[in-house]
Amino acid sequence: MQPLLHVALLCCLATVFAVPTVTVKWCVISELELLKCQDLAKRSPVFSCVQKSNTLACIVAIKAGEADAITLKGGDIYTAGLNNYDLAPIIAEEYTGANADTCIFSVAVAKQGTGFGLKDLRGKKSCHTGLGDPEGWNLPIGTLLSHNVINWAGVDNEPLLKAVSEFFSASCVPGAQGYPNLCQLCKDCTASSTNDYYSNAGAFKCLAEDAGQVAFMNPTKIPAFQKNNYELLCQDNTRQSVDNYKNCNLGREPAHAVVTRKDGQLTELIWTSLTTVRGFNLFSSEQYGGKDLMFSDATSVLRQVPAGTDSFLYLGAEYMSKIYSLLRDSPSQDSNPTIKWCAVGHAEVAKCDVWSGNTITDTGNTAVECQSAPTVEDCFKKIMRQEADAMAVDGGQVYTAGKCGLVPVMAEQYEEAKCGSPGVATSSYYSVAVIKKGSGVTWGNLKGKKSCHTGMSRTAGWNIPMGLIHKETNNCDFTQFFSSGCAPGAELTSPFCSQCKGSGKTVGDDAKCKASADELYYGYAGAFRCLVEDAGDVAFIKHTIVGENTNGHGPPEWASGLRSEDFELICPGNNNPVPITDYESCNLALVPAHAVITRPESQEKVIRVLLDQQAKFGTNGNDDKFRMFQSENGKNLLFKDSTKCLQAVGANSFETFLGPNYMTAMNSLRICSALTPDLEKSCTFQTCKD
């Protein structure tokens, strides 16, 4: 009896464990999706199905816990990420091989020889794939709005459709009934196959038959044998060949993604459950008589999104700018005279508040409004979400910002003679390695020493020296090279935080190793102070810093009595230290100046406001109440103190601004993926970005 009882007990246990106690409740929005989901649940009982009438209803259900997951496209990912739902993308579809271009690009196509550019479209006749389509409406109209080609004051003033109908002389926008001008070119204005000009094929046909002069569509849908007769209209108002759509487009719809609540355990359950499904094709809908059910049929594999990536980071700054343009509920931000400046740390916030206070006009408006964030990366996020507009950062941070779709617009100029000369080369400086004279430290015996850095991912203090060391050692683990150090922004448990000083408080100091002015060893002067106070054997800084903090120039509390001749430079290929004045022959690299970064659509406004501000508060400003390039309670707050003026950079991209040598160094250093900032990982993850 006992063996039989034992067997019976095992059978019961097997039955219990065969049915998962936790399920993933998948939300579906059609009967066909429900059929597919139910088949999946039979194969993998961890899944169950919840049917709702539409994607918004699913988003609400997931927020409430009635469902757990759904796959969404770009516009719906945006909605899911809004504060009232607070969902996040956790898994992305990936399209490879022949399906690589299923990330939807949007382009403006015109016949060769027609002569006009994207900014000359007013009064032209337009062909669109359909109202609300990413390639035929959202991305192109968002682009025209963000560049102010279409002037629209927002929904409080007039409906967007009305503004578009008045911009084009005639259009075919399938689905835009109610605005005759938007349906004038259509043979049938419905968003259905009965309309010859509906979808990508229809928009192209509308252009080919000369009904319209420009078509907004997916470039991969242009017939191959017709390509040579057409050109693309680029955002810089030039034209390029149809095959060059990856460089000349109006934006791209990111890969579809699975979204859920911000819950680490639920995220892992969904990922594990999907990747362990056996005997069921998640990416096929044919047998159910539908298309793209639950997942896109073109999907080849699923990829886990980096932790901490929210909807806004997933979609990217460029895509978000198009969405914001379409949803504008107030007058154009470009017409608002205020820019929101992002400050990091108490000292920067204090200086920014003084700046803002001095810009108040008689009407009570301010030219500068201050926003704050705990780190530079958090400031980037605020700028991407339009919660802030701009900040000045170093080259390494320009690189990360660029990877997230932000752009450099003004550079700090450190030579006053060049301030009044338009078109001069962007200012630059030397990255150097400084030691105490007589310490015996050389570039050849650096291994095992203690190091002082301006901050993680900063140009002179990290990217350049660590890039050179990586090139020599081929080892991404720099804790095996330096024994310890201070690199603000590193993990608190890292040896690169052990030598950091914090704010100097004896109790309750949470500033230790923070990448902000609250950490006394942060930035150029901070890294030099780290060397002065023997927290490190070498400091990686800018070539002017020693002179700016010695011979009576430095703050008295730590630099009084310091002499510049007590410090030397070391560099690769030179075993003998040299005077700090020999930086032109002994340096680690010539690197670009710090730059002001912003969103692409805010460039003109930020430049306009900053030029006005430096005329008042710059080095030669006409208002003595405040100085932009001086720091009373710290060093290099908001801008470097050595700045003489800000100059528009004229570069079209962060790659152009940084230059090929710096880009090569950064791309090489990014081989060490553990050193890539989390924000950059989120921004560069998206599979349909180059």
mmCIF file of C-alpha atoms in Angstrom, residues 307-497:
data_model
loop_
_atom_site.group_PDB
_atom_site.id
_atom_site.type_symbol
_atom_site.label_atom_id
_atom_site.label_comp_id
_atom_site.label_asym_id
_atom_site.label_seq_id
_atom_site.Cartn_x
_atom_site.Cartn_y
_atom_site.Cartn_z
ATOM 1 C CA ALA A 307 16.717 47.624 -17.934
ATOM 2 C CA GLY A 308 15.519 51.117 -17.098
ATOM 3 C CA THR A 309 14.451 51.947 -20.662
ATOM 4 C CA ASP A 310 11.148 53.789 -20.647
ATOM 5 C CA SER A 311 8.898 54.489 -23.610
ATOM 6 C CA PHE A 312 10.506 57.864 -24.324
ATOM 7 C CA LEU A 313 14.050 56.461 -24.433
ATOM 8 C CA TYR A 314 12.886 53.556 -26.570
ATOM 9 C CA LEU A 315 11.236 55.803 -29.137
ATOM 10 C CA GLY A 316 14.159 58.254 -29.210
ATOM 11 C CA ALA A 317 14.421 62.058 -29.244
ATOM 12 C CA GLU A 318 13.753 62.445 -32.981
ATOM 13 C CA TYR A 319 10.606 60.324 -32.962
ATOM 14 C CA MET A 320 9.385 62.002 -29.780
ATOM 15 C CA SER A 321 9.823 65.455 -31.323
ATOM 16 C CA LYS A 322 7.467 64.395 -34.141
ATOM 17 C CA ILE A 323 4.909 63.075 -31.644
ATOM 18 C CA TYR A 324 5.067 66.282 -29.587
ATOM 19 C CA SER A 325 4.602 68.348 -32.735
ATOM 20 C CA LEU A 326 1.438 66.433 -33.643
ATOM 21 C CA LEU A 327 0.022 66.745 -30.117
ATOM 22 C CA ARG A 328 0.878 70.405 -29.618
ATOM 23 C CA ASP A 329 -1.669 71.860 -27.229
ATOM 24 C CA SER A 330 -0.091 75.293 -26.873
ATOM 25 C CA PRO A 331 1.645 77.824 -29.124
ATOM 26 C CA SER A 332 4.882 76.709 -30.737
ATOM 27 C CA GLN A 333 7.691 76.382 -28.210
ATOM 28 C CA ASP A 334 9.934 78.205 -30.627
ATOM 29 C CA SER A 335 7.854 81.350 -30.132
ATOM 30 C CA ASN A 336 8.238 81.110 -26.329
ATOM 31 C CA PRO A 337 11.079 83.463 -25.292
ATOM 32 C CA THR A 338 12.152 81.205 -22.392
ATOM 33 C CA ILE A 339 14.617 78.304 -22.478
ATOM 34 C CA LYS A 340 14.740 75.761 -19.659
ATOM 35 C CA TRP A 341 18.341 75.188 -18.550
ATOM 36 C CA CYS A 342 19.234 71.919 -16.806
ATOM 37 C CA ALA A 343 21.589 72.154 -13.792
ATOM 38 C CA VAL A 344 23.272 69.291 -11.910
ATOM 39 C CA GLY A 345 23.994 69.596 -8.189
ATOM 40 C CA HIS A 346 23.232 72.276 -5.592
ATOM 41 C CA ALA A 347 25.989 74.669 -6.664
ATOM 42 C CA GLU A 348 24.855 74.684 -10.309
ATOM 43 C CA VAL A 349 21.213 75.099 -9.329
ATOM 44 C CA ALA A 350 22.144 78.071 -7.133
ATOM 45 C CA LYS A 351 24.034 79.754 -9.994
ATOM 46 C CA CYS A 352 21.210 79.005 -12.436
ATOM 47 C CA ASP A 353 18.656 80.551 -10.069
ATOM 48 C CA VAL A 354 20.736 83.757 -9.907
ATOM 49 C CA TRP A 355 20.974 83.742 -13.719
ATOM 50 C CA SER A 356 17.225 83.224 -14.079
ATOM 51 C CA GLY A 357 16.460 85.956 -11.551
ATOM 52 C CA ASN A 358 18.493 88.444 -13.545
ATOM 53 C CA THR A 359 16.523 87.744 -16.742
ATOM 54 C CA ILE A 360 13.116 88.726 -15.346
ATOM 55 C CA THR A 361 11.476 91.362 -17.527
ATOM 56 C CA ASP A 362 8.963 94.058 -16.650
ATOM 57 C CA THR A 363 6.186 91.686 -17.725
ATOM 58 C CA GLY A 364 7.389 89.021 -15.292
ATOM 59 C CA ASN A 365 8.755 86.675 -17.972
ATOM 60 C CA THR A 366 12.220 85.124 -17.751
ATOM 61 C CA ALA A 367 14.616 84.277 -20.573
ATOM 62 C CA VAL A 368 16.067 81.366 -18.574
ATOM 63 C CA GLU A 369 14.118 78.965 -16.388
ATOM 64 C CA CYS A 370 16.030 76.455 -14.254
ATOM 65 C CA GLN A 371 15.439 72.722 -14.128
ATOM 66 C CA SER A 372 17.553 70.352 -12.033
ATOM 67 C CA ALA A 373 18.514 66.699 -12.175
ATOM 68 C CA PRO A 374 20.872 64.509 -10.104
ATOM 69 C CA THR A 375 23.106 63.623 -13.091
ATOM 70 C CA VAL A 376 23.929 64.783 -16.604
ATOM 71 C CA GLU A 377 22.189 61.683 -17.984
ATOM 72 C CA ASP A 378 19.015 62.610 -16.114
ATOM 73 C CA CYS A 379 19.270 66.078 -17.660
ATOM 74 C CA PHE A 380 19.481 64.451 -21.101
ATOM 75 C CA LYS A 381 16.271 62.568 -20.332
ATOM 76 C CA LYS A 382 14.572 65.815 -19.325
ATOM 77 C CA ILE A 383 15.694 67.489 -22.548
ATOM 78 C CA MET A 384 14.415 64.564 -24.612
ATOM 79 C CA ARG A 385 11.027 64.790 -22.850
ATOM 80 C CA GLN A 386 10.858 68.592 -23.302
ATOM 81 C CA GLU A 387 11.019 69.092 -19.530
ATOM 82 C CA ALA A 388 14.266 71.015 -20.160
ATOM 83 C CA ASP A 389 15.827 72.519 -23.280
ATOM 84 C CA ALA A 390 19.596 72.738 -22.977
ATOM 85 C CA MET A 391 22.815 72.374 -20.978
ATOM 86 C CA ALA A 392 26.561 72.627 -21.639
ATOM 87 C CA VAL A 393 28.502 69.340 -21.548
ATOM 88 C CA ASP A 394 31.902 67.973 -22.491
ATOM 89 C CA GLY A 395 32.736 65.983 -25.639
ATOM 90 C CA GLY A 396 32.125 62.553 -24.128
ATOM 91 C CA GLN A 397 28.711 63.672 -22.989
ATOM 92 C CA VAL A 398 28.068 65.207 -26.429
ATOM 93 C CA TYR A 399 28.703 61.698 -27.789
ATOM 94 C CA THR A 400 26.127 60.126 -25.454
ATOM 95 C CA ALA A 401 23.642 62.946 -26.102
ATOM 96 C CA GLY A 402 24.139 62.476 -29.848
ATOM 97 C CA LYS A 403 23.446 58.767 -29.563
ATOM 98 C CA CYS A 404 20.143 59.766 -27.952
ATOM 99 C CA GLY A 405 19.200 62.108 -30.806
ATOM 100 C CA LEU A 406 20.264 65.417 -29.239
ATOM 101 C CA VAL A 407 22.521 67.853 -31.098
ATOM 102 C CA PRO A 408 25.327 70.314 -30.231
ATOM 103 C CA VAL A 409 24.367 73.888 -31.155
ATOM 104 C CA MET A 410 26.918 76.203 -29.499
ATOM 105 C CA ALA A 411 30.503 75.620 -28.379
ATOM 106 C CA GLU A 412 32.514 77.338 -25.699
ATOM 107 C CA GLN A 413 35.283 79.513 -27.133
ATOM 108 C CA TYR A 414 38.339 79.936 -24.904
ATOM 109 C CA GLU A 415 40.222 82.513 -27.021
ATOM 110 C CA GLU A 416 38.709 85.980 -26.756
ATOM 111 C CA ALA A 417 40.273 87.116 -30.024
ATOM 112 C CA LYS A 418 38.143 84.570 -31.884
ATOM 113 C CA CYS A 419 34.835 85.609 -30.299
ATOM 114 C CA GLY A 420 34.110 88.351 -32.807
ATOM 115 C CA SER A 421 35.054 86.255 -35.822
ATOM 116 C CA PRO A 422 32.195 84.298 -37.387
ATOM 117 C CA GLY A 423 33.144 81.058 -39.088
ATOM 118 C CA VAL A 424 36.326 80.417 -37.074
ATOM 119 C CA ALA A 425 37.239 76.842 -36.197
ATOM 120 C CA THR A 426 35.533 75.400 -33.130
ATOM 121 C CA SER A 427 37.554 75.909 -29.969
ATOM 122 C CA SER A 428 39.521 72.940 -28.645
ATOM 123 C CA TYR A 429 41.866 72.009 -25.825
ATOM 124 C CA TYR A 430 44.460 69.389 -24.906
ATOM 125 C CA SER A 431 43.785 66.368 -22.726
ATOM 126 C CA VAL A 432 46.814 65.934 -20.434
ATOM 127 C CA ALA A 433 48.089 63.659 -17.649
ATOM 128 C CA VAL A 434 49.442 65.646 -14.681
ATOM 129 C CA ILE A 435 51.703 64.350 -11.883
ATOM 130 C CA LYS A 436 53.508 65.891 -8.941
ATOM 131 C CA LYS A 437 57.084 66.850 -9.781
ATOM 132 C CA GLY A 438 59.577 64.311 -8.457
ATOM 133 C CA SER A 439 56.947 61.594 -7.883
ATOM 134 C CA GLY A 440 58.709 59.235 -10.279
ATOM 135 C CA VAL A 441 55.465 58.489 -12.124
ATOM 136 C CA THR A 442 55.744 58.051 -15.910
ATOM 137 C CA TRP A 443 53.373 56.800 -18.571
ATOM 138 C CA GLY A 444 55.408 53.600 -18.648
ATOM 139 C CA ASN A 445 54.884 52.792 -14.946
ATOM 140 C CA LEU A 446 51.284 53.987 -14.506
ATOM 141 C CA LYS A 447 49.977 50.469 -13.864
ATOM 142 C CA GLY A 448 49.156 49.983 -10.210
ATOM 143 C CA LYS A 449 48.968 53.709 -9.463
ATOM 144 C CA LYS A 450 45.991 55.701 -8.167
ATOM 145 C CA SER A 451 44.165 57.879 -10.709
ATOM 146 C CA CYS A 452 42.084 61.056 -10.605
ATOM 147 C CA HIS A 453 39.434 61.553 -13.313
ATOM 148 C CA THR A 454 37.069 64.432 -14.070
ATOM 149 C CA GLY A 455 34.209 61.912 -14.316
ATOM 150 C CA MET A 456 33.067 58.746 -16.049
ATOM 151 C CA SER A 457 32.576 59.208 -19.803
ATOM 152 C CA ARG A 458 34.140 62.677 -19.724
ATOM 153 C CA THR A 459 36.560 63.552 -22.514
ATOM 154 C CA ALA A 460 39.879 64.588 -20.971
ATOM 155 C CA GLY A 461 39.284 62.762 -17.719
ATOM 156 C CA TRP A 462 38.172 59.359 -18.959
ATOM 157 C CA ASN A 463 37.535 58.716 -22.651
ATOM 158 C CA ILE A 464 40.920 59.814 -23.990
ATOM 159 C CA PRO A 465 43.234 58.321 -21.319
ATOM 160 C CA MET A 466 41.254 55.098 -20.935
ATOM 161 C CA GLY A 467 40.991 54.751 -24.711
ATOM 162 C CA LEU A 468 44.801 54.927 -24.934
ATOM 163 C CA ILE A 469 45.219 52.445 -22.079
ATOM 164 C CA HIS A 470 42.706 50.082 -23.664
ATOM 165 C CA LYS A 471 44.603 50.309 -26.949
ATOM 166 C CA GLU A 472 47.800 49.293 -25.118
ATOM 167 C CA THR A 473 46.352 46.560 -22.893
ATOM 168 C CA ASN A 474 43.307 45.293 -24.810
ATOM 169 C CA ASN A 475 41.690 44.924 -21.383
ATOM 170 C CA CYS A 476 38.343 46.550 -20.615
ATOM 171 C CA ASP A 477 38.699 46.028 -16.859
ATOM 172 C CA PHE A 478 40.577 49.178 -15.855
ATOM 173 C CA THR A 479 40.487 48.132 -12.196
ATOM 174 C CA GLN A 480 43.260 45.719 -13.209
ATOM 175 C CA PHE A 481 45.339 48.677 -14.398
ATOM 176 C CA PHE A 482 44.832 51.303 -11.691
ATOM 177 C CA SER A 483 44.805 50.171 -8.059
ATOM 178 C CA SER A 484 42.134 52.728 -7.117
ATOM 179 C CA GLY A 485 41.037 56.241 -7.937
ATOM 180 C CA CYS A 486 38.223 58.752 -8.157
ATOM 181 C CA ALA A 487 36.058 58.756 -11.288
ATOM 182 C CA PRO A 488 32.762 60.432 -10.284
ATOM 183 C CA GLY A 489 29.820 58.603 -11.766
ATOM 184 C CA ALA A 490 31.321 55.139 -11.225
ATOM 185 C CA GLU A 491 29.513 52.546 -9.099
ATOM 186 C CA LEU A 492 29.946 53.277 -5.390
ATOM 187 C CA THR A 493 31.493 49.845 -4.856
ATOM 188 C CA SER A 494 34.074 50.405 -7.615
ATOM 189 C CA PRO A 495 37.751 51.045 -6.809
ATOM 190 C CA PHE A 496 37.235 54.195 -8.909
ATOM 191 C CA CYS A 497 35.063 55.592 -6.110
#
